mmCIF file of C-alpha atoms and ligand atoms in Angstrom:
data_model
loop_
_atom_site.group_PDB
_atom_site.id
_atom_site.type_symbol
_atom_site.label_atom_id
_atom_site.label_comp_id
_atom_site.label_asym_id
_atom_site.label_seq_id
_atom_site.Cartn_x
_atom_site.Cartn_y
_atom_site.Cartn_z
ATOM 1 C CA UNK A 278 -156.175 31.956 63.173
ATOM 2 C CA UNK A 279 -156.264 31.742 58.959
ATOM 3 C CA UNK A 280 -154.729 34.978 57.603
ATOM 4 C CA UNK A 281 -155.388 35.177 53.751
ATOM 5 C CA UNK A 282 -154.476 38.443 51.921
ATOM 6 C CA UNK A 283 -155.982 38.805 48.313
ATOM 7 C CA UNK A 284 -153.573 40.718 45.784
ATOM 8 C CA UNK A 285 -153.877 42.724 42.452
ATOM 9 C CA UNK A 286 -152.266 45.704 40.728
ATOM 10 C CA UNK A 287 -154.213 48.385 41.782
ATOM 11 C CA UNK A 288 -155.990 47.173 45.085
ATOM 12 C CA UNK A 289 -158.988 49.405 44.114
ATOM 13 C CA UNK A 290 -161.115 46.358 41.760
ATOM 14 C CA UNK A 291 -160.783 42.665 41.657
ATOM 15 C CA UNK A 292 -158.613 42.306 45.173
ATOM 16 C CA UNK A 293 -161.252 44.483 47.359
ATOM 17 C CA UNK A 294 -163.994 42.435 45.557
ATOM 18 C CA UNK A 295 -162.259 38.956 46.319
ATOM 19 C CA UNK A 296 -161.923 40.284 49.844
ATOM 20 C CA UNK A 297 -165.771 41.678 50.176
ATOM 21 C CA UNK A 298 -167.129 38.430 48.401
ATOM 22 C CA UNK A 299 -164.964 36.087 50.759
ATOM 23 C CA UNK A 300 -165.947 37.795 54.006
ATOM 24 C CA UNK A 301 -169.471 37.898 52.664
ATOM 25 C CA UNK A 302 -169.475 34.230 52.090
ATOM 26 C CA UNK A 303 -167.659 33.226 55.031
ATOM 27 C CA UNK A 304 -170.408 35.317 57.223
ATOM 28 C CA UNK A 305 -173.414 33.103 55.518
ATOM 29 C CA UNK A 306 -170.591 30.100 56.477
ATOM 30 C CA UNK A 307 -170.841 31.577 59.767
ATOM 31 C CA UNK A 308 -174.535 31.003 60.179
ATOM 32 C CA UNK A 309 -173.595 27.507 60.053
ATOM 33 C CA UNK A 310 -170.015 26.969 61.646
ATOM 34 C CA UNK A 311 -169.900 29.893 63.871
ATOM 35 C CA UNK A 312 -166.115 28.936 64.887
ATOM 36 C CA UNK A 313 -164.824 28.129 61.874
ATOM 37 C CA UNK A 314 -165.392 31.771 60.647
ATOM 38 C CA UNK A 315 -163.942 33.210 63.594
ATOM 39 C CA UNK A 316 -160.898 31.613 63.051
ATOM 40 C CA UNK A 317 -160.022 33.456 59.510
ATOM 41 C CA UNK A 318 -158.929 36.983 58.359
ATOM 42 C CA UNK A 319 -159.203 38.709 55.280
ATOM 43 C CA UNK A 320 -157.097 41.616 53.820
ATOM 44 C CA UNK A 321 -156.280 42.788 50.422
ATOM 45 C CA UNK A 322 -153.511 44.924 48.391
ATOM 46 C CA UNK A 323 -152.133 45.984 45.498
ATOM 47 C CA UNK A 324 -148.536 45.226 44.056
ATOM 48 C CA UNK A 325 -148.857 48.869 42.790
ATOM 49 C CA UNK A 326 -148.789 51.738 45.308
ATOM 50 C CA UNK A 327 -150.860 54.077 42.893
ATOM 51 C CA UNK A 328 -154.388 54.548 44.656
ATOM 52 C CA UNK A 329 -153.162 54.006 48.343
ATOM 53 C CA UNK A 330 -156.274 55.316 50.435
ATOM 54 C CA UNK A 331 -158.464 55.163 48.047
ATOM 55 C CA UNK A 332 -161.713 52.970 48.213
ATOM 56 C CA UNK A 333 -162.591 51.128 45.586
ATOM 57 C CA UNK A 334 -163.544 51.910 42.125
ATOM 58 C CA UNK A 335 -167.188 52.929 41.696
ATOM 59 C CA UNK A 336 -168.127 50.123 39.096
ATOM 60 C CA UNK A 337 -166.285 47.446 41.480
ATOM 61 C CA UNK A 338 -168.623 48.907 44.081
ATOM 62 C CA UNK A 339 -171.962 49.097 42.200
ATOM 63 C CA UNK A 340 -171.653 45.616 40.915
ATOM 64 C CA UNK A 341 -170.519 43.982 43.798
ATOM 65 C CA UNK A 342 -173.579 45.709 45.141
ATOM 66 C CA UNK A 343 -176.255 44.123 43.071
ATOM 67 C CA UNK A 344 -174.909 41.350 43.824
ATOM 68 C CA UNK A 345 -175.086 42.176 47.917
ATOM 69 C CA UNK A 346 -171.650 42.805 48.886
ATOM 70 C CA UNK A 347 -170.636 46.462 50.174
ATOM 71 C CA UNK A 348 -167.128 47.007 49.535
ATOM 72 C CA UNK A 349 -167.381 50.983 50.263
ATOM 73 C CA UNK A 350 -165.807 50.927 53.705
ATOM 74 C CA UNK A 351 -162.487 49.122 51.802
ATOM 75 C CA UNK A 352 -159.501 51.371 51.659
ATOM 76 C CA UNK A 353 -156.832 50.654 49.149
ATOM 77 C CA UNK A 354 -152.939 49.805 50.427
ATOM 78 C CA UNK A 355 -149.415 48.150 48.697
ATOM 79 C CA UNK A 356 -148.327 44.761 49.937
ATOM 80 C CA UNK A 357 -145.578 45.412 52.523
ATOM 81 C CA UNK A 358 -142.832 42.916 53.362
ATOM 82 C CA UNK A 359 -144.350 41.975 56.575
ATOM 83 C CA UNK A 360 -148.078 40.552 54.751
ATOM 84 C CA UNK A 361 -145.294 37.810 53.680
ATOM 85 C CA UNK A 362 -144.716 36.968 57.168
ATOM 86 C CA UNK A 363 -148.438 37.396 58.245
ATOM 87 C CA UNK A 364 -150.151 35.957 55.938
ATOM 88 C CA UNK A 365 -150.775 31.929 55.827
ATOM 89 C CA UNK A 366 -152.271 32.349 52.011
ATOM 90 C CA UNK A 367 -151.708 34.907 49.481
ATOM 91 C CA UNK A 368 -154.140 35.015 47.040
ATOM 92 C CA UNK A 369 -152.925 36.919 43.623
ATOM 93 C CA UNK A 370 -155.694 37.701 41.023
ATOM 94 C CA UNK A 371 -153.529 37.223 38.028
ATOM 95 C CA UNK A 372 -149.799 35.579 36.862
ATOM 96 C CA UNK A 373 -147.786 39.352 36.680
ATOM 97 C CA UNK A 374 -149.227 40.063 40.046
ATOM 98 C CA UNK A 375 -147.845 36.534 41.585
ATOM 99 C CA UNK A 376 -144.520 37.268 39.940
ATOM 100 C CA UNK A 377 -144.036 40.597 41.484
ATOM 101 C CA UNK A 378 -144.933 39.016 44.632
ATOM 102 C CA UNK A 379 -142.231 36.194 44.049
ATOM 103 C CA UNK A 380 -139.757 38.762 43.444
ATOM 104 C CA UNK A 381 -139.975 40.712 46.766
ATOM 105 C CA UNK A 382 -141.355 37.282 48.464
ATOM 106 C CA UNK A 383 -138.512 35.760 51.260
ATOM 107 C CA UNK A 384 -137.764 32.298 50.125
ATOM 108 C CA UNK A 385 -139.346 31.016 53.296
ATOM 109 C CA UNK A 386 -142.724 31.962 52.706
ATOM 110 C CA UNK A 387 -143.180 31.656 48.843
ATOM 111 C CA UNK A 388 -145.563 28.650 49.849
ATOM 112 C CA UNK A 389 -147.723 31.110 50.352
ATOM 113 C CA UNK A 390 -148.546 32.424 47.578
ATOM 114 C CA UNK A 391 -150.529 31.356 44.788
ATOM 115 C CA UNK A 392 -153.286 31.738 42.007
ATOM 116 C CA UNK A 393 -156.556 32.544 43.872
ATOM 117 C CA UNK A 394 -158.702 30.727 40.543
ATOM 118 C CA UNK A 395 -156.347 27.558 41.291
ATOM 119 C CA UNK A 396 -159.212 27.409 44.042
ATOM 120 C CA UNK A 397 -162.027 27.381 41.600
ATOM 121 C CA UNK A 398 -163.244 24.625 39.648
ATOM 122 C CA UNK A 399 -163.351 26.091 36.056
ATOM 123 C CA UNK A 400 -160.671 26.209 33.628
ATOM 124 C CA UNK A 401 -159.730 30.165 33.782
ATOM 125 C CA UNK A 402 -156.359 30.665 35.676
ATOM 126 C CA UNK A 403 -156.756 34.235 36.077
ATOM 127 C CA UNK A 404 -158.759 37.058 37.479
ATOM 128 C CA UNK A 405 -159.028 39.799 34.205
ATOM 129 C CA UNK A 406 -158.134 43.251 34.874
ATOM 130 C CA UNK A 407 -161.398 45.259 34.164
ATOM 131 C CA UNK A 408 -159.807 48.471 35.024
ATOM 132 C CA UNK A 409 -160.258 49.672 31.247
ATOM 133 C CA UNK A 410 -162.908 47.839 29.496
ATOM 134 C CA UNK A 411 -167.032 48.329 30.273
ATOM 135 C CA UNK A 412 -169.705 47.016 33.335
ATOM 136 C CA UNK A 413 -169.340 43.232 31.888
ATOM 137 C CA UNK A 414 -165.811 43.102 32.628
ATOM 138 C CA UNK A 415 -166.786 43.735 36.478
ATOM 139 C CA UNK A 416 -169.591 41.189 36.357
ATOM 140 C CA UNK A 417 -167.240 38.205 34.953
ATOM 141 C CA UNK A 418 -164.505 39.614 37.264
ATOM 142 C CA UNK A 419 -167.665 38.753 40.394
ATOM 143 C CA UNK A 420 -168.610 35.309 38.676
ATOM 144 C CA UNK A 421 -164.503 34.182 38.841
ATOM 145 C CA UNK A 422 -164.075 35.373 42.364
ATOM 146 C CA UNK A 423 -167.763 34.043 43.528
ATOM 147 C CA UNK A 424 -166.989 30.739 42.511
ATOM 148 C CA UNK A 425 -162.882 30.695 43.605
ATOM 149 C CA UNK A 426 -164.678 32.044 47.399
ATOM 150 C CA UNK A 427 -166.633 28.977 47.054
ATOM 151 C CA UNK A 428 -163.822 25.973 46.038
ATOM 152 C CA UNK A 429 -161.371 28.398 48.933
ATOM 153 C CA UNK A 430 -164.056 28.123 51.755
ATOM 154 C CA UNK A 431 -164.263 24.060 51.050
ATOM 155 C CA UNK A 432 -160.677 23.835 51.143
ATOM 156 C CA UNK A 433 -159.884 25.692 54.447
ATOM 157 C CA UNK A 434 -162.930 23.957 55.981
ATOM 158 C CA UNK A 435 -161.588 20.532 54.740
ATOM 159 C CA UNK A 436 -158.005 21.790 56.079
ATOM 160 C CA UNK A 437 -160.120 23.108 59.642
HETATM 161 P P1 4NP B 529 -157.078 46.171 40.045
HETATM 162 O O1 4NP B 529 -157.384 47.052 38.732
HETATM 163 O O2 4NP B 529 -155.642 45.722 39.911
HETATM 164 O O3 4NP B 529 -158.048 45.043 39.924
HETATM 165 O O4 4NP B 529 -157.325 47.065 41.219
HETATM 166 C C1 4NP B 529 -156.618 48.125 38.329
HETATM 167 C C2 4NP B 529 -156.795 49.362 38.939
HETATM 168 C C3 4NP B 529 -156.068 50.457 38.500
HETATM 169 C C4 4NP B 529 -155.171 50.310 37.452
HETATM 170 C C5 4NP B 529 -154.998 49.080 36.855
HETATM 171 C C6 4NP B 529 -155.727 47.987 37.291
HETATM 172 N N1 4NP B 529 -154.448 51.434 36.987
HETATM 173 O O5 4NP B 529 -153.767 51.323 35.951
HETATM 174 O O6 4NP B 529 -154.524 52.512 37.620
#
């Protein structure tokens, strides 16, 4: 089993949507390597604890559903010290989110973390917060994660 766990601050935009998009993508996968996505599990969390239980934020939702994703049965948690342990990648949508997870990380496992956009081919390093601008925001944060679920799903199946 692959355990990947997608991070940002609040857990209630771009992680839910990098977890929706990836599961959605690895289920069209599925159609054509059945056991390959059966061997991987998704999860996502915030470095912040501020909307614990919450799902995710309406525009995250509506956009992600245009685009056929349904994130509404997501519910919003804080990374715990045991997703270190559990997780074989962690995924962080931006730099300030992978340092606070380098500064709670044990040493052992800070292999596991990373950029998630390191997986994608174009130059942008990080996922924007779109918490407090308009709808576009939410549509480039889909177009990074899209193609970062793309470049991730080619690695792990190269890896498989
Ligand atoms: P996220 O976006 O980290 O992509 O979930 C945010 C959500 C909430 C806040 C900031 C960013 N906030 O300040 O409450």
């Amino acid at each position: 089993m692959i355990r990947i766990l997608f991070v940002c601050l609040g857990n209630i935009c771009r992680s839910p949507t990098a977890q929706g998009v990836f599961e959605g993508k690895l289920r069209q996968h599925g159609l054509v390597d059945k056991s390959f996505a059966e061997k991987i599990r998704v999860d996502s969390a915030g470095t912040a604890a501020w909307h614990t239980g919450k799902a995710p934020d309406k525009r995250s939702q509506q956009a992600a559903s245009k685009r056929g994703y349904d994130l509404s049965q997501l519910r919003a948690r804080q990374v715990t010290e045991l997703d270190f342990q559990t997780f074989d990648y962690i995924l962080a949508m931006d730099k300030a989110n992978l340092a606070a997870l380098r500064s709670i990380c044990p040493p052992q496992y800070i292999s596991r973390l990373s950029l998630f956009l390191d997986y994608a081919e174009g130059p942008e390093q990080e996922v924007p917060d779109p918490y407090y601008g308009g709808e576009e925001g939410f549509n480039q944060v889909l177009d990074l994660i899209e193609a970062a679920s793309d470049g991730f799903i080619k690695h792990l199946s190269n890896r498989a």
